Amino acid sequence: MSLFLLEIRQLAEIEAMAASKKLITREEWEKKLSDVKIRKEDMNKLVMNFLVTEGYVEAAEKFRMESGTEPDIDLATITDRMAVKKAVQSGNVEDAIEKVNDLNPEILDTNPQLFFHLQQQRLIELIRNGKVEEALEFAQEELAPRGEENQSFLEELERTVALLAFEDVSNCPVGELLDISQRLKTASEVNAAILTSQSHEKDPKLPSLLKMLLCAQNQLDEKAAYPRVNDLSTATLEDPAV
Amino acid sequence: MELSTIKDAFDRVTKKQKLSCSKTQEAIDQIRQEIESVLDTLQSANNTDHELDYKTVLNELKASFLLIAPLSQMEGTQKELNVALTKYGKLLEKHFNPDISKAYRNIDIDRHTLNQIIANHFYHQGLFEIGDHFMSVVGEPESAAIMKFPFVEMYQILEAMQNQNLEPALNWASTNGDKLAQSGSDIVLKLHSMQFVKVLQNGSREEALHYARMHLSPFATSHMTDIQKLMGCLLWTGKLDRSPYHALLSPSNWDKLAEELKRQFCNLLGQSYNSPLSVTVAAGVQVLPPLLKFMNVMAGKKNEWQSMNQLPVPVELDREFQFHSIFVCPVSKEQATEDNPPMLMSCGHVLCKQSILKMSKNSTKVFKCPYCPFDIDAAQCKQLYF
């Protein structure tokens, strides 16, 4: 009986909370939004930042010409950066390392973790191509010495070499290392390192703003019912559920 | 502390014994010197054809012996040694009562069972000749072979392992793989891991890789971390002793593996790792002192002791001697778990922890045992171990 009473009390509290939530109509909300002023140049800078960071070099060039917004780095370097990224994504790691060194030799010298991950990716590619003996030789010569110096490198190396214990890697617990996602992860790490070396943020600002929007909406949901943006791709305001 | 008293007494005995020994040696040396001196005199008289009165020489020797007085020299120290020894003996008797018969009951033990227990102990230790001899002496040679057979196989495997030969162990493991897996043992992987390292040590990386694919990969779902480490060893072929995995080469690994194999082998036989006799003796050694103490206090009540239903004094045994079967709480009707273990109440009845906490309102109240009129204090309940 007491449990039943408790349930009723909780329901009553929920209803009271719902009733106490402030309701904001579409008109009110749109008026509030129209009062907020955003400068066109700021918008353009955000778009340019996104295009540059993500490596859309042609789009960035056209956008520069059309909007007059200057990128904060030389667009020619984007082409080089994207070439490195593409090389890693297609499994051509040696070529990628060469290109990074051409771009800026200090990047790999000052970032041992990145260099290790590139070498690890190279080992993965050798294993993928069934070059077992070559893979073991390469790992012994290039990666084992780094593993001796750094415990986390050693553990990653062990995980990678463990691929060789399985003739059928589809049943292998570390089989994800052979997925394309692993290449993308390494490519993303190289991309970030090049951007950092160019004194540029490694992540574009636009996605961060969208995350902040979602976060703010979630917090506001607790206090009010208001027209929400549920679909970021259309940014349509949807009427509050009363 | 009792032992320090005994040690002091023992030290006194050794001190007196050394003193007595040196005094005796001293007296003997003096006598030898006198005799050698007389011999020299006699020798020189012979060489010079000089007339010598032998009687006088011997009388002089006798006189010098009386002067040395070896007996009285040795007597004092010997007496002191005897006193110290007597005291030491009495002290030992006082602290270590050799008559343990006071602390056990006269129970008729089935001779056949006792013989089996003793023989099992010998076979368990790998003392096959002694076991066989014992069984033939007690007139039960026919049951010896049945008891001995499984242990013979075990010791053959262990002997091979001492010579770093894992073949017999691996054969046994593959034959009993399913049973071992059911009991939650990972001995099969441990044996294969050791063999993998051995193959790699012999310098063949290709062979080691083939071995890993054949024998290690099947354990991937449950022991991937171990497999990763072993695969890492491939990169240090020929220099494993200077690698991050040098610990895998430690000779102690063989001892640990042999011990684990013995444990699992006995487990599959339905036997304990230690022989029942050694467990009984070890537990008895722990229990004996309080019982002897009790019997000394109750010296005149031997008959009462013979008829008691339970031990007259609380006896604390180490955890390895506490054996309990699966327990279902009679109050909650639930099987005990690690979080909700069985608890022994002061009256001797057992409930699970949750029931005791519930009945004692979280250890705040004394409650009545559901089986007897005893009042139970939750704080005095003791956990039982499986």
GROMACS .gro file of C-alpha atoms in nm, chain B residues 79-294:
model
  216
  321LYS     CA    1   7.913  -3.177   3.673
  322GLU     CA    2   7.809  -2.828   3.556
  323LEU     CA    3   7.726  -2.969   3.212
  324ASN     CA    4   7.512  -3.245   3.363
  325VAL     CA    5   7.321  -2.993   3.577
  326ALA     CA    6   7.253  -2.772   3.272
  327LEU     CA    7   7.143  -3.076   3.068
  328THR     CA    8   6.906  -3.195   3.339
  329LYS     CA    9   6.751  -2.849   3.366
  330TYR     CA   10   6.713  -2.831   2.989
  331GLY     CA   11   6.541  -3.170   2.976
  332LYS     CA   12   6.296  -3.066   3.248
  333LEU     CA   13   6.226  -2.739   3.070
  334LEU     CA   14   6.154  -2.924   2.745
  335GLU     CA   15   5.919  -3.161   2.923
  336LYS     CA   16   5.741  -2.868   3.081
  337HIS     CA   17   5.690  -2.677   2.755
  338PHE     CA   18   5.664  -2.962   2.505
  339ASN     CA   19   5.463  -3.233   2.666
  340PRO     CA   20   5.556  -3.543   2.469
  341ASP     CA   21   5.253  -3.736   2.596
  342ILE     CA   22   4.978  -3.627   2.358
  343SER     CA   23   4.755  -3.919   2.456
  344LYS     CA   24   4.579  -3.692   2.706
  345ALA     CA   25   4.442  -3.482   2.421
  346TYR     CA   26   4.296  -3.753   2.201
  347ARG     CA   27   4.023  -4.006   2.239
  348ASN     CA   28   4.044  -4.379   2.219
  349ILE     CA   29   3.844  -4.431   1.904
  350ASP     CA   30   3.833  -4.757   1.716
  351ILE     CA   31   3.978  -4.671   1.376
  352ASP     CA   32   3.916  -4.907   1.088
  353ARG     CA   33   4.264  -5.044   1.016
  354HIS     CA   34   4.195  -5.081   0.644
  355THR     CA   35   4.096  -4.713   0.611
  356LEU     CA   36   4.400  -4.606   0.809
  357ASN     CA   37   4.627  -4.815   0.587
  358GLN     CA   38   4.467  -4.660   0.279
  359ILE     CA   39   4.526  -4.309   0.416
  360ILE     CA   40   4.893  -4.381   0.488
  361ALA     CA   41   4.950  -4.548   0.150
  362ASN     CA   42   4.769  -4.263  -0.025
  363HIS     CA   43   5.010  -4.022   0.146
  364PHE     CA   44   5.314  -4.211   0.018
  365TYR     CA   45   5.177  -4.228  -0.337
  366HIS     CA   46   5.071  -3.863  -0.318
  367GLN     CA   47   5.434  -3.774  -0.240
  368GLY     CA   48   5.565  -3.996  -0.520
  369LEU     CA   49   5.722  -4.241  -0.271
  370PHE     CA   50   5.604  -4.545  -0.466
  371GLU     CA   51   5.850  -4.805  -0.335
  372ILE     CA   52   5.775  -4.714   0.026
  373GLY     CA   53   5.401  -4.719  -0.049
  374ASP     CA   54   5.423  -5.062  -0.213
  375HIS     CA   55   5.635  -5.199   0.070
  376PHE     CA   56   5.394  -5.062   0.329
  377MET     CA   57   5.093  -5.214   0.152
  378SER     CA   58   5.258  -5.553   0.127
  379VAL     CA   59   5.357  -5.542   0.497
  380VAL     CA   60   4.999  -5.465   0.603
  381GLY     CA   61   4.877  -5.738   0.370
  382GLU     CA   62   4.692  -5.528   0.115
  383PRO     CA   63   4.915  -5.543  -0.194
  384GLU     CA   64   4.622  -5.584  -0.435
  385SER     CA   65   4.476  -5.236  -0.364
  386ALA     CA   66   4.819  -5.074  -0.399
  387ALA     CA   67   4.818  -5.084  -0.779
  388ILE     CA   68   4.476  -4.915  -0.805
  389MET     CA   69   4.575  -4.638  -0.564
  390LYS     CA   70   4.917  -4.589  -0.716
  391PHE     CA   71   4.831  -4.584  -1.088
  392PRO     CA   72   4.708  -4.222  -1.131
  393PHE     CA   73   4.994  -4.082  -0.922
  394VAL     CA   74   5.250  -4.273  -1.128
  395GLU     CA   75   5.127  -4.089  -1.438
  396MET     CA   76   5.139  -3.757  -1.253
  397TYR     CA   77   5.496  -3.807  -1.136
  398GLN     CA   78   5.607  -3.918  -1.482
  399ILE     CA   79   5.473  -3.588  -1.615
  400LEU     CA   80   5.638  -3.391  -1.333
  401GLU     CA   81   5.969  -3.569  -1.385
  402ALA     CA   82   5.958  -3.486  -1.755
  403MET     CA   83   5.887  -3.124  -1.664
  404GLN     CA   84   6.194  -3.120  -1.440
  405ASN     CA   85   6.389  -3.202  -1.754
  406GLN     CA   86   6.199  -2.922  -1.933
  407ASN     CA   87   6.007  -3.170  -2.144
  408LEU     CA   88   5.643  -3.067  -2.174
  409GLU     CA   89   5.524  -3.337  -2.413
  410PRO     CA   90   5.366  -3.567  -2.149
  411ALA     CA   91   5.202  -3.268  -1.978
  412LEU     CA   92   5.061  -3.139  -2.307
  413ASN     CA   93   4.927  -3.485  -2.395
  414TRP     CA   94   4.756  -3.506  -2.056
  415ALA     CA   95   4.617  -3.153  -2.098
  416SER     CA   96   4.473  -3.222  -2.443
  417THR     CA   97   4.313  -3.547  -2.320
  418ASN     CA   98   4.153  -3.368  -2.024
  419GLY     CA   99   4.099  -3.030  -2.190
  420ASP     CA  100   3.720  -3.026  -2.150
  421LYS     CA  101   3.727  -3.123  -1.783
  422LEU     CA  102   3.996  -2.864  -1.712
  423ALA     CA  103   3.796  -2.595  -1.889
  424GLN     CA  104   3.487  -2.686  -1.688
  425SER     CA  105   3.679  -2.644  -1.365
  426GLY     CA  106   3.791  -2.298  -1.482
  427SER     CA  107   4.158  -2.390  -1.508
  428ASP     CA  108   4.392  -2.218  -1.754
  429ILE     CA  109   4.670  -2.477  -1.716
  430VAL     CA  110   4.638  -2.578  -2.084
  431LEU     CA  111   4.721  -2.223  -2.195
  432LYS     CA  112   5.005  -2.204  -1.941
  433LEU     CA  113   5.157  -2.525  -2.077
  434HIS     CA  114   5.127  -2.407  -2.437
  435SER     CA  115   5.273  -2.068  -2.341
  436MET     CA  116   5.573  -2.236  -2.181
  437GLN     CA  117   5.620  -2.459  -2.485
  438PHE     CA  118   5.593  -2.155  -2.716
  439VAL     CA  119   5.869  -1.977  -2.521
  440LYS     CA  120   6.078  -2.294  -2.532
  441VAL     CA  121   6.039  -2.321  -2.911
  442LEU     CA  122   6.130  -1.954  -2.945
  443GLN     CA  123   6.431  -2.000  -2.717
  444ASN     CA  124   6.558  -2.268  -2.949
  445GLY     CA  125   6.579  -1.992  -3.207
  446SER     CA  126   6.305  -2.075  -3.455
  447ARG     CA  127   6.072  -1.778  -3.501
  448GLU     CA  128   5.885  -1.945  -3.787
  449GLU     CA  129   5.822  -2.256  -3.579
  450ALA     CA  130   5.711  -2.045  -3.282
  451LEU     CA  131   5.467  -1.851  -3.501
  452HIS     CA  132   5.326  -2.177  -3.636
  453TYR     CA  133   5.292  -2.305  -3.277
  454ALA     CA  134   5.108  -1.987  -3.174
  455ARG     CA  135   4.863  -2.021  -3.462
  456MET     CA  136   4.798  -2.384  -3.377
  457HIS     CA  137   4.783  -2.375  -2.999
  458LEU     CA  138   4.755  -2.019  -2.866
  459SER     CA  139   4.492  -1.862  -3.093
  460PRO     CA  140   4.209  -2.087  -2.962
  461PHE     CA  141   4.242  -1.905  -2.627
  462ALA     CA  142   4.197  -1.560  -2.781
  463THR     CA  143   3.849  -1.493  -2.648
  464SER     CA  144   3.946  -1.536  -2.283
  465HIS     CA  145   4.322  -1.470  -2.266
  466MET     CA  146   4.403  -1.220  -2.538
  467THR     CA  147   4.635  -1.013  -2.316
  468ASP     CA  148   4.853  -1.318  -2.247
  469ILE     CA  149   4.863  -1.405  -2.617
  470GLN     CA  150   4.963  -1.047  -2.707
  471LYS     CA  151   5.258  -1.065  -2.467
  472LEU     CA  152   5.371  -1.399  -2.607
  473MET     CA  153   5.343  -1.271  -2.964
  474GLY     CA  154   5.552  -0.971  -2.861
  475CYS     CA  155   5.830  -1.219  -2.776
  476LEU     CA  156   5.866  -1.295  -3.148
  477LEU     CA  157   6.037  -0.958  -3.192
  478TRP     CA  158   6.316  -1.055  -2.953
  479THR     CA  159   6.399  -1.397  -3.099
  480GLY     CA  160   6.743  -1.507  -2.986
  481LYS     CA  161   6.770  -1.231  -2.725
  482LEU     CA  162   6.467  -1.300  -2.508
  483ASP     CA  163   6.686  -1.279  -2.197
  484ARG     CA  164   6.753  -0.911  -2.278
  485SER     CA  165   6.393  -0.830  -2.368
  486PRO     CA  166   6.096  -0.688  -2.177
  487TYR     CA  167   5.985  -1.052  -2.146
  488HIS     CA  168   6.295  -1.188  -1.970
  489ALA     CA  169   6.076  -1.288  -1.673
  490LEU     CA  170   5.926  -1.563  -1.892
  491LEU     CA  171   6.263  -1.740  -1.881
  492SER     CA  172   6.280  -1.756  -1.501
  493PRO     CA  173   6.336  -2.115  -1.378
  494SER     CA  174   6.077  -2.050  -1.106
  495ASN     CA  175   5.811  -2.052  -1.382
  496TRP     CA  176   5.874  -2.424  -1.426
  497ASP     CA  177   5.828  -2.485  -1.053
  498LYS     CA  178   5.506  -2.283  -1.046
  499LEU     CA  179   5.376  -2.465  -1.352
  500ALA     CA  180   5.461  -2.805  -1.202
  501GLU     CA  181   5.282  -2.711  -0.881
  502GLU     CA  182   4.978  -2.591  -1.077
  503LEU     CA  183   4.976  -2.912  -1.281
  504LYS     CA  184   4.989  -3.122  -0.965
  505ARG     CA  185   4.701  -2.920  -0.821
  506GLN     CA  186   4.487  -2.966  -1.134
  507PHE     CA  187   4.581  -3.332  -1.171
  508CYS     CA  188   4.474  -3.402  -0.812
  509ASN     CA  189   4.159  -3.199  -0.868
  510LEU     CA  190   4.060  -3.417  -1.165
  511LEU     CA  191   4.127  -3.726  -0.954
  512GLY     CA  192   3.891  -3.586  -0.692
  513GLN     CA  193   4.184  -3.558  -0.450
  514SER     CA  194   4.311  -3.260  -0.257
  515TYR     CA  195   4.645  -3.102  -0.351
  516ASN     CA  196   4.789  -3.206  -0.014
  517SER     CA  197   4.739  -3.562   0.102
  518PRO     CA  198   4.460  -3.607   0.361
  519LEU     CA  199   4.720  -3.732   0.608
  520SER     CA  200   4.937  -3.420   0.579
  521VAL     CA  201   4.631  -3.193   0.610
  522THR     CA  202   4.518  -3.382   0.921
  523VAL     CA  203   4.863  -3.366   1.079
  524ALA     CA  204   4.904  -2.996   0.999
  525ALA     CA  205   4.561  -2.915   1.143
  526GLY     CA  206   4.630  -3.137   1.444
  527VAL     CA  207   4.953  -2.953   1.519
  528GLN     CA  208   4.756  -2.628   1.538
  529VAL     CA  209   4.484  -2.773   1.760
  530LEU     CA  210   4.704  -2.974   1.996
  531PRO     CA  211   4.849  -2.698   2.221
  532PRO     CA  212   4.514  -2.558   2.346
  533LEU     CA  213   4.379  -2.911   2.396
  534LEU     CA  214   4.687  -3.021   2.594
  535LYS     CA  215   4.664  -2.707   2.804
  536PHE     CA  216   4.298  -2.780   2.870
   0.00000   0.00000   0.00000
